[in-house]
mmCIF file of C-alpha atoms in Angstrom:
data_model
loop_
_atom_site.group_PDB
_atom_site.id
_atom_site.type_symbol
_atom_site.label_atom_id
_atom_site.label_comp_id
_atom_site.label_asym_id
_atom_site.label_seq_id
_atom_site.Cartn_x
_atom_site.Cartn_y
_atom_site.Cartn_z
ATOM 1 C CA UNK A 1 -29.152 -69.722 93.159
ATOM 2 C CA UNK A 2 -26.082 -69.414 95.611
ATOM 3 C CA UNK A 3 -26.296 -65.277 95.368
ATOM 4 C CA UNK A 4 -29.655 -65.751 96.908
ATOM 5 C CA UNK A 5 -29.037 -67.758 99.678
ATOM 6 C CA UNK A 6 -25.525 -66.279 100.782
ATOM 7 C CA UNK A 7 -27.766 -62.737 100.342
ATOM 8 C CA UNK A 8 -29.882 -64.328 103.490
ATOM 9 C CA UNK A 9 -27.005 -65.456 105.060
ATOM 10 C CA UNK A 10 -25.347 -62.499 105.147
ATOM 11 C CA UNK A 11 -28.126 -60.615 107.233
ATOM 12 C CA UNK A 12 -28.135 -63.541 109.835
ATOM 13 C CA UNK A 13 -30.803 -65.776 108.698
ATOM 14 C CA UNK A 14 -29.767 -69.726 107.971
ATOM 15 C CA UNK A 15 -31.209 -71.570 104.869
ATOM 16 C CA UNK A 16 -32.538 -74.901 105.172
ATOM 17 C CA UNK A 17 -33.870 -77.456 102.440
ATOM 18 C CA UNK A 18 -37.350 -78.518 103.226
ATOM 19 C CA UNK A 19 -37.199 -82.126 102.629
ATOM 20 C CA UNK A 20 -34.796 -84.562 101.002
ATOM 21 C CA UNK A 21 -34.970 -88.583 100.225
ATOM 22 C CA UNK A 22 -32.562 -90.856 98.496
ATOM 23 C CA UNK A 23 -32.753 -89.853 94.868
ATOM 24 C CA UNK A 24 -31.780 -86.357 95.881
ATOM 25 C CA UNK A 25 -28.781 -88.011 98.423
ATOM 26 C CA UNK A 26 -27.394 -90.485 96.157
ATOM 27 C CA UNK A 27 -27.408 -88.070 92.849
ATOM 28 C CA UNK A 28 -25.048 -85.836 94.908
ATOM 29 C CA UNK A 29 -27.919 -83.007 95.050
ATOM 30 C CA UNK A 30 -27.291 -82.633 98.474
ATOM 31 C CA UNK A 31 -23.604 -81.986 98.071
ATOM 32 C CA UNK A 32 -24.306 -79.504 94.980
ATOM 33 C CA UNK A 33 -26.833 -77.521 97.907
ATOM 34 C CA UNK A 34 -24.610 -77.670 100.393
ATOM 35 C CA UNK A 35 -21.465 -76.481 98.482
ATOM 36 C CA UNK A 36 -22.247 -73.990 95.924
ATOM 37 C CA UNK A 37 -25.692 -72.896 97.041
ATOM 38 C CA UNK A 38 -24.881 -72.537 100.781
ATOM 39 C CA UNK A 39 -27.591 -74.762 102.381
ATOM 40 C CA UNK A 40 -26.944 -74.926 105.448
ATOM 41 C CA UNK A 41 -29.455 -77.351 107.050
ATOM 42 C CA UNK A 42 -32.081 -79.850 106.121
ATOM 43 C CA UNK A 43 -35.048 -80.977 107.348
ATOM 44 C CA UNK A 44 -37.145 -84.000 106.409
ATOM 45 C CA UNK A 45 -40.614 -83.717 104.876
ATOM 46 C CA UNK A 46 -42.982 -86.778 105.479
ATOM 47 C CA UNK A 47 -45.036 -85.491 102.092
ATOM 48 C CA UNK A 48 -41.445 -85.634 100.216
ATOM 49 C CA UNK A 49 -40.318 -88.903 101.238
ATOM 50 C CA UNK A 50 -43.676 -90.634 101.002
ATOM 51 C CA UNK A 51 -43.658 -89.835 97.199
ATOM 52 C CA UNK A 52 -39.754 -91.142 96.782
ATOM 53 C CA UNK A 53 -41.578 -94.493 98.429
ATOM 54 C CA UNK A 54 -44.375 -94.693 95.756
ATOM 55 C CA UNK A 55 -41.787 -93.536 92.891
ATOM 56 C CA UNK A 56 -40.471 -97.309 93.417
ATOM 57 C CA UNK A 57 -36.572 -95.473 93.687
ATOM 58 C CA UNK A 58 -34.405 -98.838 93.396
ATOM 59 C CA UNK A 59 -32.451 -97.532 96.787
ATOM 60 C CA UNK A 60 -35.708 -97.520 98.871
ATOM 61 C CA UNK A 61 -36.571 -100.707 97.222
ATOM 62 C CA UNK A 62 -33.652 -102.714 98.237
ATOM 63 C CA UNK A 63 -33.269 -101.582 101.493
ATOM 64 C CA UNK A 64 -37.516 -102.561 102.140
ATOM 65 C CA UNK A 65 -36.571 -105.895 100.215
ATOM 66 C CA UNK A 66 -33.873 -106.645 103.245
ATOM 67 C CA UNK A 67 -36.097 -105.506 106.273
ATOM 68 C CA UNK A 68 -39.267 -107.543 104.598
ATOM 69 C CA UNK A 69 -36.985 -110.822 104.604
ATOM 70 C CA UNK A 70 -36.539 -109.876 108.613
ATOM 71 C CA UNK A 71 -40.366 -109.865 109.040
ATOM 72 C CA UNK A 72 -39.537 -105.757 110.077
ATOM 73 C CA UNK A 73 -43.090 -104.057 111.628
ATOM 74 C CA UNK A 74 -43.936 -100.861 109.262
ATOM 75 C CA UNK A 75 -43.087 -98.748 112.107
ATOM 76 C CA UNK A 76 -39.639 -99.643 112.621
ATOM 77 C CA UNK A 77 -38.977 -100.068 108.835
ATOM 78 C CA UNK A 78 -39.638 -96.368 108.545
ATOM 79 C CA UNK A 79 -37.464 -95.447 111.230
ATOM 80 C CA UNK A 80 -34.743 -97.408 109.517
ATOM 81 C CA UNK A 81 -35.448 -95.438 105.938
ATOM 82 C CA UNK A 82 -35.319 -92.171 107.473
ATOM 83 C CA UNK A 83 -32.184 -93.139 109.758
ATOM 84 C CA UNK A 84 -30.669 -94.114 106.674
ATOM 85 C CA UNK A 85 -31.396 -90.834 104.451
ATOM 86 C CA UNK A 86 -30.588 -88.685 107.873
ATOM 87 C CA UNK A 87 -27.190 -90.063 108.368
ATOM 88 C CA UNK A 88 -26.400 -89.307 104.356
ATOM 89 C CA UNK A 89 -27.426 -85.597 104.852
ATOM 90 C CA UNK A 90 -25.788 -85.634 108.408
ATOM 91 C CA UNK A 91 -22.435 -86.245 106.450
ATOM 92 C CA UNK A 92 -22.718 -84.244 104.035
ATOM 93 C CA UNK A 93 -23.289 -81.384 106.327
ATOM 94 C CA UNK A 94 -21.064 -82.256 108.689
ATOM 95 C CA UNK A 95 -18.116 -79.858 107.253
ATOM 96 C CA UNK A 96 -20.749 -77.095 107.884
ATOM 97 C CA UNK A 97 -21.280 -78.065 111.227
ATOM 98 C CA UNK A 98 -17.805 -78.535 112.228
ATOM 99 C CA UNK A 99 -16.503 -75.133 110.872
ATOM 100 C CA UNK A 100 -19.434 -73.308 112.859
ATOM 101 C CA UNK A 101 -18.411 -74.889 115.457
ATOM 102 C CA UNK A 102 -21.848 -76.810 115.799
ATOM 103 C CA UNK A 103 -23.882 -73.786 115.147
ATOM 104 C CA UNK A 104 -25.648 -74.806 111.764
ATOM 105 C CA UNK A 105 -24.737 -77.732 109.819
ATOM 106 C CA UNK A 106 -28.187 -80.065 111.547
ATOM 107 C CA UNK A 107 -30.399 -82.736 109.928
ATOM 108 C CA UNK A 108 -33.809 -82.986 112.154
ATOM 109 C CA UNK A 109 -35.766 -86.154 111.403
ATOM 110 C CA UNK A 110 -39.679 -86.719 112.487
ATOM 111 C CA UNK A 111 -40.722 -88.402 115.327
ATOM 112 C CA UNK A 112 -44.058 -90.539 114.454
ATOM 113 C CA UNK A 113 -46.727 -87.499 115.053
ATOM 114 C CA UNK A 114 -49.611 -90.292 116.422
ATOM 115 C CA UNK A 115 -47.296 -90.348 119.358
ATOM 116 C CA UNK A 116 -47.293 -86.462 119.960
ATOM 117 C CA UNK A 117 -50.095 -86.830 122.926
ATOM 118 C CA UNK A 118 -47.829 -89.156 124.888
ATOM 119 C CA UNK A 119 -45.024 -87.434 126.145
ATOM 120 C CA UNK A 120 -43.308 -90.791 127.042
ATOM 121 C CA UNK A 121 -43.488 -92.352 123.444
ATOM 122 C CA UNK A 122 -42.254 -89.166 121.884
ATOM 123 C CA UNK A 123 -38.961 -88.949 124.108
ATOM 124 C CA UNK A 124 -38.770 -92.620 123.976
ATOM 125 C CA UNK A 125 -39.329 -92.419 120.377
ATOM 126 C CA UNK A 126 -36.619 -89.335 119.785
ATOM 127 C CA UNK A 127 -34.226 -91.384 121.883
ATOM 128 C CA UNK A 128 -34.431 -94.126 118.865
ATOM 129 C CA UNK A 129 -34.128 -92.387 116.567
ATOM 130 C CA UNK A 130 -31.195 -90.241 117.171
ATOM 131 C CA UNK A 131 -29.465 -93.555 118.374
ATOM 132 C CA UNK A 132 -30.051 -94.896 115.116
ATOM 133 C CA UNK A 133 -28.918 -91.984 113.081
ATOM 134 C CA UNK A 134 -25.884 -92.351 115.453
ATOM 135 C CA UNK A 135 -24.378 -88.769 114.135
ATOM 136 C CA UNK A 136 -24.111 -85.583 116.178
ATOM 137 C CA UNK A 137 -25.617 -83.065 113.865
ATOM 138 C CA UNK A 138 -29.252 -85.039 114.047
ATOM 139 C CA UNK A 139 -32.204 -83.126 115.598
ATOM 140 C CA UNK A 140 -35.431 -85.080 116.135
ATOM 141 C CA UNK A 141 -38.582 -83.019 115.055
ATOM 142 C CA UNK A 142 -41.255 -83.230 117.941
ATOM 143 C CA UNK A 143 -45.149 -81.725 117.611
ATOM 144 C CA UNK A 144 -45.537 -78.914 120.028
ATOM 145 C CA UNK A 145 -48.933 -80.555 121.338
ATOM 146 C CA UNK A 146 -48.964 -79.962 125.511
ATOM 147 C CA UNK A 147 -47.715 -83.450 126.007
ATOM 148 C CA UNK A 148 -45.078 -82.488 123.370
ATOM 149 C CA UNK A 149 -43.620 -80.242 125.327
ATOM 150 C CA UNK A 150 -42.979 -82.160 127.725
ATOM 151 C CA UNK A 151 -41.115 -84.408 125.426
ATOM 152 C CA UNK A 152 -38.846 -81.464 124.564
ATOM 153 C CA UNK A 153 -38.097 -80.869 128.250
ATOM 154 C CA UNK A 154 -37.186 -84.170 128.119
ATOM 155 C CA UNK A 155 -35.341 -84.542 125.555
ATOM 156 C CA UNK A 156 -33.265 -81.508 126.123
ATOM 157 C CA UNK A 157 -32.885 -83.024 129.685
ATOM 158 C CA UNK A 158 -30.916 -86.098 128.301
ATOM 159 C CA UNK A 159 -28.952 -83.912 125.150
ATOM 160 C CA UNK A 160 -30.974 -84.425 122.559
ATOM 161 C CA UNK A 161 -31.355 -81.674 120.322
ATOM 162 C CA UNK A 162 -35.014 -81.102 119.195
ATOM 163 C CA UNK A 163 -36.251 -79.345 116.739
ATOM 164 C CA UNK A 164 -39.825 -78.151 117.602
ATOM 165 C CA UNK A 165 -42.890 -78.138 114.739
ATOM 166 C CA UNK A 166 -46.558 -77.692 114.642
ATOM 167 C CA UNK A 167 -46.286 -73.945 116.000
ATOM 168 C CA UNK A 168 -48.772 -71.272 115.551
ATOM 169 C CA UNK A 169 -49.194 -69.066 118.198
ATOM 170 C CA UNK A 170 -46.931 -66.453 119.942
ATOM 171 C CA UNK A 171 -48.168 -68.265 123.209
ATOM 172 C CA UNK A 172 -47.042 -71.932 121.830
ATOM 173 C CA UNK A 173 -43.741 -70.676 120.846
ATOM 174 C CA UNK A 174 -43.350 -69.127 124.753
ATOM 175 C CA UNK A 175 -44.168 -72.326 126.270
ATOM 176 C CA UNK A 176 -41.683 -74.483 123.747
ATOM 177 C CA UNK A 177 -38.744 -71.351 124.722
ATOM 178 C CA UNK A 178 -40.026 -72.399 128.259
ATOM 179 C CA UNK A 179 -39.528 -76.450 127.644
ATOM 180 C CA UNK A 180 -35.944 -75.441 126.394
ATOM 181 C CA UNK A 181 -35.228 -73.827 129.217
ATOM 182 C CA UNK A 182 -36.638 -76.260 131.591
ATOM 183 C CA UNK A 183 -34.676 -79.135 129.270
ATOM 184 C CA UNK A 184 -31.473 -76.831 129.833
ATOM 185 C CA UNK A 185 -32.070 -76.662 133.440
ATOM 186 C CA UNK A 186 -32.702 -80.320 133.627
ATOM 187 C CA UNK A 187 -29.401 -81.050 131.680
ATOM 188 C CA UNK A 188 -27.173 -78.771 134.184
ATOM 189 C CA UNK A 189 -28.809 -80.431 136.830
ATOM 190 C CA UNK A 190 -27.356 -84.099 135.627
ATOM 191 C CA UNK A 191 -23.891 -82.261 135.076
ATOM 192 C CA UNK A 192 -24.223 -81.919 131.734
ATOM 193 C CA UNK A 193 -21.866 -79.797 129.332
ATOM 194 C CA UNK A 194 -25.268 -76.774 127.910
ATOM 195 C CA UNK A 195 -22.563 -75.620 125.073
ATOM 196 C CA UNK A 196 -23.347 -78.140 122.640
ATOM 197 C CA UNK A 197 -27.267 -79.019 123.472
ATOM 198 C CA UNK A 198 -29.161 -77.426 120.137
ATOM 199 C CA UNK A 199 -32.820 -76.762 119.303
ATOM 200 C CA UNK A 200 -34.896 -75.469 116.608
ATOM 201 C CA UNK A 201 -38.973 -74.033 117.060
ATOM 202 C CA UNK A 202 -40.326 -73.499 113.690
ATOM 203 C CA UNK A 203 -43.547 -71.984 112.454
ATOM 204 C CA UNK A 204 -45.388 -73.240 109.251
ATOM 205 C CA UNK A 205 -45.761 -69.539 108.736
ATOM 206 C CA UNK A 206 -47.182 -69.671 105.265
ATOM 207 C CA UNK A 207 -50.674 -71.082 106.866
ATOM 208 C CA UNK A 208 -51.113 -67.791 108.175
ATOM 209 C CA UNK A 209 -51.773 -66.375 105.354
ATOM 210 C CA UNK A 210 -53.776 -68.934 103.520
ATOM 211 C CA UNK A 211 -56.267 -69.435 106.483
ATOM 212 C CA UNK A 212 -56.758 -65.385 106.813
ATOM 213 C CA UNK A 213 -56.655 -64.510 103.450
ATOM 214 C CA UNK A 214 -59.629 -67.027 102.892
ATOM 215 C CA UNK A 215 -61.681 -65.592 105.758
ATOM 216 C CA UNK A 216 -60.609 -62.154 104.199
ATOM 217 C CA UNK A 217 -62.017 -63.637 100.350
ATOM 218 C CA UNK A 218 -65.599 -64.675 101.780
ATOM 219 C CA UNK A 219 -65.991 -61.065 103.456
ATOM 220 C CA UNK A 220 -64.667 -59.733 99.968
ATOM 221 C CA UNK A 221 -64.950 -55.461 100.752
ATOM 222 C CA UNK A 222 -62.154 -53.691 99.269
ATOM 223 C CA UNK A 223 -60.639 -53.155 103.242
ATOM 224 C CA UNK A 224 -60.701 -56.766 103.239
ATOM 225 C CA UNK A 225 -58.985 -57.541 100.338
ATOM 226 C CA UNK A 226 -56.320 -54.425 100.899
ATOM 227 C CA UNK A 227 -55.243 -56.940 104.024
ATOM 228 C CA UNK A 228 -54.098 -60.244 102.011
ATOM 229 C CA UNK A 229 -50.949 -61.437 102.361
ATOM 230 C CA UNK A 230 -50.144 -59.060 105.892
ATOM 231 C CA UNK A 231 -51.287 -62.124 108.362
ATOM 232 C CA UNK A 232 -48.110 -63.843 107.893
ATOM 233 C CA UNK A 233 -45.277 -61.280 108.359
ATOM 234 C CA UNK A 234 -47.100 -60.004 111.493
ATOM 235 C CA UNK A 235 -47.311 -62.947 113.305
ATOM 236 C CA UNK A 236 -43.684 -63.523 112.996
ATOM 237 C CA UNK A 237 -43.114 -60.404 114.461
ATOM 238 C CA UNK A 238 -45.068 -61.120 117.359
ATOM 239 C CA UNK A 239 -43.160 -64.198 117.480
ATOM 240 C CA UNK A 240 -39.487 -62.747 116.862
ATOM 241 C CA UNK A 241 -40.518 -60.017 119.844
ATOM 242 C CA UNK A 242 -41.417 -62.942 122.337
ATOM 243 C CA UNK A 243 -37.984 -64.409 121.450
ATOM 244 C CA UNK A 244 -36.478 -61.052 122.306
ATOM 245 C CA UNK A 245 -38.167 -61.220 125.131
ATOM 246 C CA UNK A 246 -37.294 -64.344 126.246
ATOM 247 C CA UNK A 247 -33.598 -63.639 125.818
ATOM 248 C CA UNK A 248 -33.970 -60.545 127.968
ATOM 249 C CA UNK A 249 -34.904 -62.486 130.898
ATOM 250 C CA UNK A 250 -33.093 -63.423 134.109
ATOM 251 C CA UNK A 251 -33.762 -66.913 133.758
ATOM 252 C CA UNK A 252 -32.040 -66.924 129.883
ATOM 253 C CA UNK A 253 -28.996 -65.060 131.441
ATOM 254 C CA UNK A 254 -28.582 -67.381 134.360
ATOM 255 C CA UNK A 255 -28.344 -70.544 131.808
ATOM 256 C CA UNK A 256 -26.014 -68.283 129.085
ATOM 257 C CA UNK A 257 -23.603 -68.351 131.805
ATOM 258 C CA UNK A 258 -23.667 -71.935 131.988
ATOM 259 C CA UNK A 259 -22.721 -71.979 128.326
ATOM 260 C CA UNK A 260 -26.332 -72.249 126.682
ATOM 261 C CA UNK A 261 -27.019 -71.528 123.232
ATOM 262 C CA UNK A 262 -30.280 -69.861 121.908
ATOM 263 C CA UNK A 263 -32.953 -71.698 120.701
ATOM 264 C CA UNK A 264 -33.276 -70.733 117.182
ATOM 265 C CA UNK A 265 -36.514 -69.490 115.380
ATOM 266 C CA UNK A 266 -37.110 -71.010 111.321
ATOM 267 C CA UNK A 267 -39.827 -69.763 109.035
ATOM 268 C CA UNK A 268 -40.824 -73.340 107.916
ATOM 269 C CA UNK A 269 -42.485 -72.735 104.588
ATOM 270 C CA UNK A 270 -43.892 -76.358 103.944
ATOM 271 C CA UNK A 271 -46.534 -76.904 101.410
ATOM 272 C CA UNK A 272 -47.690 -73.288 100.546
ATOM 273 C CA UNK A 273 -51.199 -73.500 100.675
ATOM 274 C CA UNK A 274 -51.918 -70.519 97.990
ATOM 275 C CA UNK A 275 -51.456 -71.012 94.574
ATOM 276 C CA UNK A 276 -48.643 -69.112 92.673
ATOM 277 C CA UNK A 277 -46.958 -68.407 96.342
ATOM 278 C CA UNK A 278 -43.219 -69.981 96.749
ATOM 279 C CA UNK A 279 -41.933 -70.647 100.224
ATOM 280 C CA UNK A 280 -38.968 -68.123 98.686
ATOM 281 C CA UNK A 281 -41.056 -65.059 99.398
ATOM 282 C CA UNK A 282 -41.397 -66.096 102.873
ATOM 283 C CA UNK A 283 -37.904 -65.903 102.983
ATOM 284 C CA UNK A 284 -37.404 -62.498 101.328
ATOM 285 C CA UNK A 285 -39.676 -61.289 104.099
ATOM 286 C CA UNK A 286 -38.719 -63.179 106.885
ATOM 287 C CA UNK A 287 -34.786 -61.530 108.008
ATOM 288 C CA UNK A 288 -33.364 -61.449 111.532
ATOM 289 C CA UNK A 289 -30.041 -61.955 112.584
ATOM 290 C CA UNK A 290 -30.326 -65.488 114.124
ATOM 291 C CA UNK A 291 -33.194 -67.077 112.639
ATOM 292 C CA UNK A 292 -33.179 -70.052 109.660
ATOM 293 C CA UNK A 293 -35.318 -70.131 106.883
ATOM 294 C CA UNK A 294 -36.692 -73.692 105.352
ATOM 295 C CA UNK A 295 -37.004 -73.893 101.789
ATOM 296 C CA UNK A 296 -38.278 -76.426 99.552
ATOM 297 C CA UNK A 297 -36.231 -77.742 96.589
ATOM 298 C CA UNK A 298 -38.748 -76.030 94.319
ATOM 299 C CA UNK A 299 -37.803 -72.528 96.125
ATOM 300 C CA UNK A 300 -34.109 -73.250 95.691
ATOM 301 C CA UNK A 301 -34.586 -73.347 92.008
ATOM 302 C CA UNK A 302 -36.295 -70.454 90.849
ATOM 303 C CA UNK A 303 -32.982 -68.757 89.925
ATOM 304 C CA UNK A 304 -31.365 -65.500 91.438
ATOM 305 C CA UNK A 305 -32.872 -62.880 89.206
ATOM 306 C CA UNK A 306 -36.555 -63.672 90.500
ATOM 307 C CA UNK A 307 -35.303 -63.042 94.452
ATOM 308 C CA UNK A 308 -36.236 -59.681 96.089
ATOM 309 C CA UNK A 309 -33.970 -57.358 97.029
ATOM 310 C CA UNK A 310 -33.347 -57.779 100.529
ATOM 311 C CA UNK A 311 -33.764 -55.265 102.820
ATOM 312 C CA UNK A 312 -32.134 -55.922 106.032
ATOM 313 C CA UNK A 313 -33.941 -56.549 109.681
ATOM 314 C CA UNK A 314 -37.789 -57.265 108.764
ATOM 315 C CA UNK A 315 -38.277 -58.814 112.161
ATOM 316 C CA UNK A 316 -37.109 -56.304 114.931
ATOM 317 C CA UNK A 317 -39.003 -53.410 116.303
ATOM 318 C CA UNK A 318 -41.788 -54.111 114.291
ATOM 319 C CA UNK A 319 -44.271 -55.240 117.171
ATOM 320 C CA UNK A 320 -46.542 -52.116 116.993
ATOM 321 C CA UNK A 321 -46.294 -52.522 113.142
ATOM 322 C CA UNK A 322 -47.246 -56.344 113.600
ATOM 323 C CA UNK A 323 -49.946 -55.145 116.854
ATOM 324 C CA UNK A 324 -51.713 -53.031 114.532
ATOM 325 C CA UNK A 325 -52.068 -55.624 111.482
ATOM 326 C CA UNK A 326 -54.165 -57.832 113.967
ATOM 327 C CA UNK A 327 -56.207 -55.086 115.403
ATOM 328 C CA UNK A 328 -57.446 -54.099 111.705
ATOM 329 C CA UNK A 329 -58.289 -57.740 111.235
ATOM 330 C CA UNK A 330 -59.738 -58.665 114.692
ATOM 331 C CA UNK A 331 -62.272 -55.643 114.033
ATOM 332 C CA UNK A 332 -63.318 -57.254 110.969
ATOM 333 C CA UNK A 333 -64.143 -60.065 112.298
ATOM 334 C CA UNK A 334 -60.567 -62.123 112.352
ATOM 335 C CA UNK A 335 -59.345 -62.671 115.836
ATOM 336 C CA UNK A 336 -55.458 -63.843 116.278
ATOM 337 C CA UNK A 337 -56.686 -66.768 118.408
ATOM 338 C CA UNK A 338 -59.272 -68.223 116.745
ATOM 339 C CA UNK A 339 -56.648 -68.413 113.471
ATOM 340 C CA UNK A 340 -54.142 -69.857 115.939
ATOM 341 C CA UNK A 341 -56.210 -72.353 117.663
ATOM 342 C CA UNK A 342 -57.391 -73.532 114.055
ATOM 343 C CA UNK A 343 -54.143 -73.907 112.653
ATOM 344 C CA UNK A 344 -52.661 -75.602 115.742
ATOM 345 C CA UNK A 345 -55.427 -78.339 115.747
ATOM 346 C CA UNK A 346 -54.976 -78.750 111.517
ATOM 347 C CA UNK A 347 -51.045 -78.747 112.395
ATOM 348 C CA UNK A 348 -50.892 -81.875 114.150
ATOM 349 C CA UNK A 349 -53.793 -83.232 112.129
ATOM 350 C CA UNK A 350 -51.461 -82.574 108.596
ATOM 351 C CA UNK A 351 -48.694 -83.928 110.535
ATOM 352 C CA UNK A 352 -50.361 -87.199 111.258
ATOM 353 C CA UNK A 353 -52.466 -87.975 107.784
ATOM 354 C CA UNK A 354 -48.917 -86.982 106.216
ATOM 355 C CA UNK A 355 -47.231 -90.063 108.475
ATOM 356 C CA UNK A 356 -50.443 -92.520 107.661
ATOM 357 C CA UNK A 357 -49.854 -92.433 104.199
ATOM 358 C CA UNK A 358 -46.162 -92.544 104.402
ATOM 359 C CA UNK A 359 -47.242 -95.814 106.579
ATOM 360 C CA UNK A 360 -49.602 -96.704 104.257
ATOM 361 C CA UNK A 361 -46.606 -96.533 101.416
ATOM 362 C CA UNK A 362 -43.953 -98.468 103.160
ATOM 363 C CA UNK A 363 -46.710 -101.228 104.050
ATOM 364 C CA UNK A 364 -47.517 -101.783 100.680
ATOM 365 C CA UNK A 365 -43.906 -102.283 99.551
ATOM 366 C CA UNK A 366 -42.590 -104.077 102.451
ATOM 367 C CA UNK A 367 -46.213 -106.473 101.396
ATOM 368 C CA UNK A 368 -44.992 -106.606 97.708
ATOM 369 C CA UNK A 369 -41.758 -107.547 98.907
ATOM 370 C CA UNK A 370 -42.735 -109.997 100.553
ATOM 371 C CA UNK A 371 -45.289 -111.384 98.020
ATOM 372 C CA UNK A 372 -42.117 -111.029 95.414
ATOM 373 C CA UNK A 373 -39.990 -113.184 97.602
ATOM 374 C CA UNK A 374 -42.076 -116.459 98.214
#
């Protein structure tokens, strides 16, 4: 387990656990990723924590037992769960973040998706929950919608570090480098220090596949099928060369002399949607100097003698490799928008039926609390 990850982050890339909740906190799993595996991030997962809810774990229990007594709403009882499980993994990857000197070592918590067409709500909402987290290595996840990018500007504006979801397009990723940057500019503006201001844009990159792949199945010639599985790696070359891009620009250079960090890219694995295919191939594929990888706990423990070999860079000066991948399928029929714009509107949508049944979860407890304790 540990050779695998140190293997990725010895060519750059930063691994991340995709999703954690109280059982895996309290047990000291966590600690055990962090210290011998080299996990060096985490990121919540509604899907994860929703199940820890149901499970009827005695730590969630108690804690929904106290905030029924206080006649809590649902909404704010789930902000003080997650708050709770954030500032565990925010201290236990606090060493990590203090010996990079605040480079990796983050926690990013979401932000209610229903809110992510109010730009208002979702900063106001971000600004809540990092307050009640109340650690410095806590990034609040925020839906690239339109109005969500605004949000990030936001954000950014007022030092909050974001960590950016729901991306699937190499022109969605642009205009969420562009929100950092206007944050950034925003922040300098109000006298801010840019050195320690952080953000993360990740891409549910495994939907890629599934969604092509499936238009690829119902055409079902042997061209077709010779194309499975190439949708995915491509489009994160097209992304990784707009990052390059971005990077090479004036406006980047201008706010690196203020001190500015990079925005980082993560391949966020979540919930492969093909069966038999592991988040940990993603990240076999998936290598650039820079970047973070998010992998679930089932990833982390298939063992080192079932990882790849690595092969260095995957990422850079690929683009005509990655240009010609989505020529061969837009002539059969598969355009790169019309996979984006699908997966974009099913993003949020996933996003926000994931956070109703979470909802629906900590009503039902915080109800049989209640009912338990009259």
């Amino acid at each position: 387990m540990s050779c695998d990850l140190r293997r990725l982050a010895a060519e750059g890339v930063s691994p991340w656990l995709d999703g954690f909740c109280r059982p895996l906190l309290t047990s000291g799993g966590l600690t055990d990723l962090v210290s011998r595996a080299g996990i060096r991030g985490a990121t919540s997962n509604l899907a994860t924590l929703t199940a820890a809810v149901e499970s009827g774990d005695t730590d969630y229990l108690d804690q929904l037992l106290f905030l029924s007594y206080r006649d809590v709403p649902t909404d704010d009882a789930i902000r003080a769960l997650t708050a709770y499980d954030a500032r565990l993994s925010c201290d236990e990857l606090l060493p990590v973040f203090e010996e990079t000197g605040g480079r990796e070592g983050y926690v990013s918590v979401d932000v209610n998706p229903w809110l992510a067409h109010d730009a208002a709500l979702v900063a106001s909402e971000a600004g809540k929950l990092v307050r009640a987290v109340n650690r410095p290595n806590v990034l609040a996840k925020i839906p690239a919608t339109p109005e969500g990018l605004e949000a990030i500007s936001e954000c950014i504006g007022r030092k909050i570090g974001v960590h950016a979801t729901a991306i699937f397009s190499v022109r969605r990723y642009g205009e969420v480098v562009d929100a950092y940057f206007d944050g950034l500019e925003r922040a300098r503006a109000a006298g801010h220090d840019l050195s320690d201001i952080v953000s993360f844009a990740s891409l549910p990159i495994t939907w890629f596949d599934a969604e092509v792949d499936a238009r690829l199945d119902a055409l079902g010639t042997e061209e077709a099928r010779a194309m499975r599985g190439e949708a995915a790696l491509a489009s994160a070359r097209l992304v990784y060369r707009r990052y390059e891009d971005r990077l090479s620009g004036d406006r980047w250079r201008d706010l690196a002399r203020s001190g500015a960090r990079p925005q980082t890219v993560m391949w966020a694995s979540t919930a492969p949607r093909r069966p038999g295919v592991t988040n940990k191939r993603y990240a076999e594929r998936l290598v650039a100097w820079g970047t973070a990888s998010a992998l679930s706990l089932t990833a982390l423990g298939e063992g080192a003698d079932r990882m790849c070999p690595l092969t260095g860079d995957t990422l850079s000066d690929a683009y005509g490799a990655a240009r010609s991948v989505w020529e061969r399928l837009d002539a059969m029929g598969i355009s790169y928008r019309s996979v984006a714009d699908k997966l974009e509107t099913e993003g949020v949508e996933w996003l926000q039926t994931s956070w109703s049944l979470l909802y629906a979860a900590v009503e039902r407890r915080l109800r049989g609390a209640q009912l338990s304790g009259a």
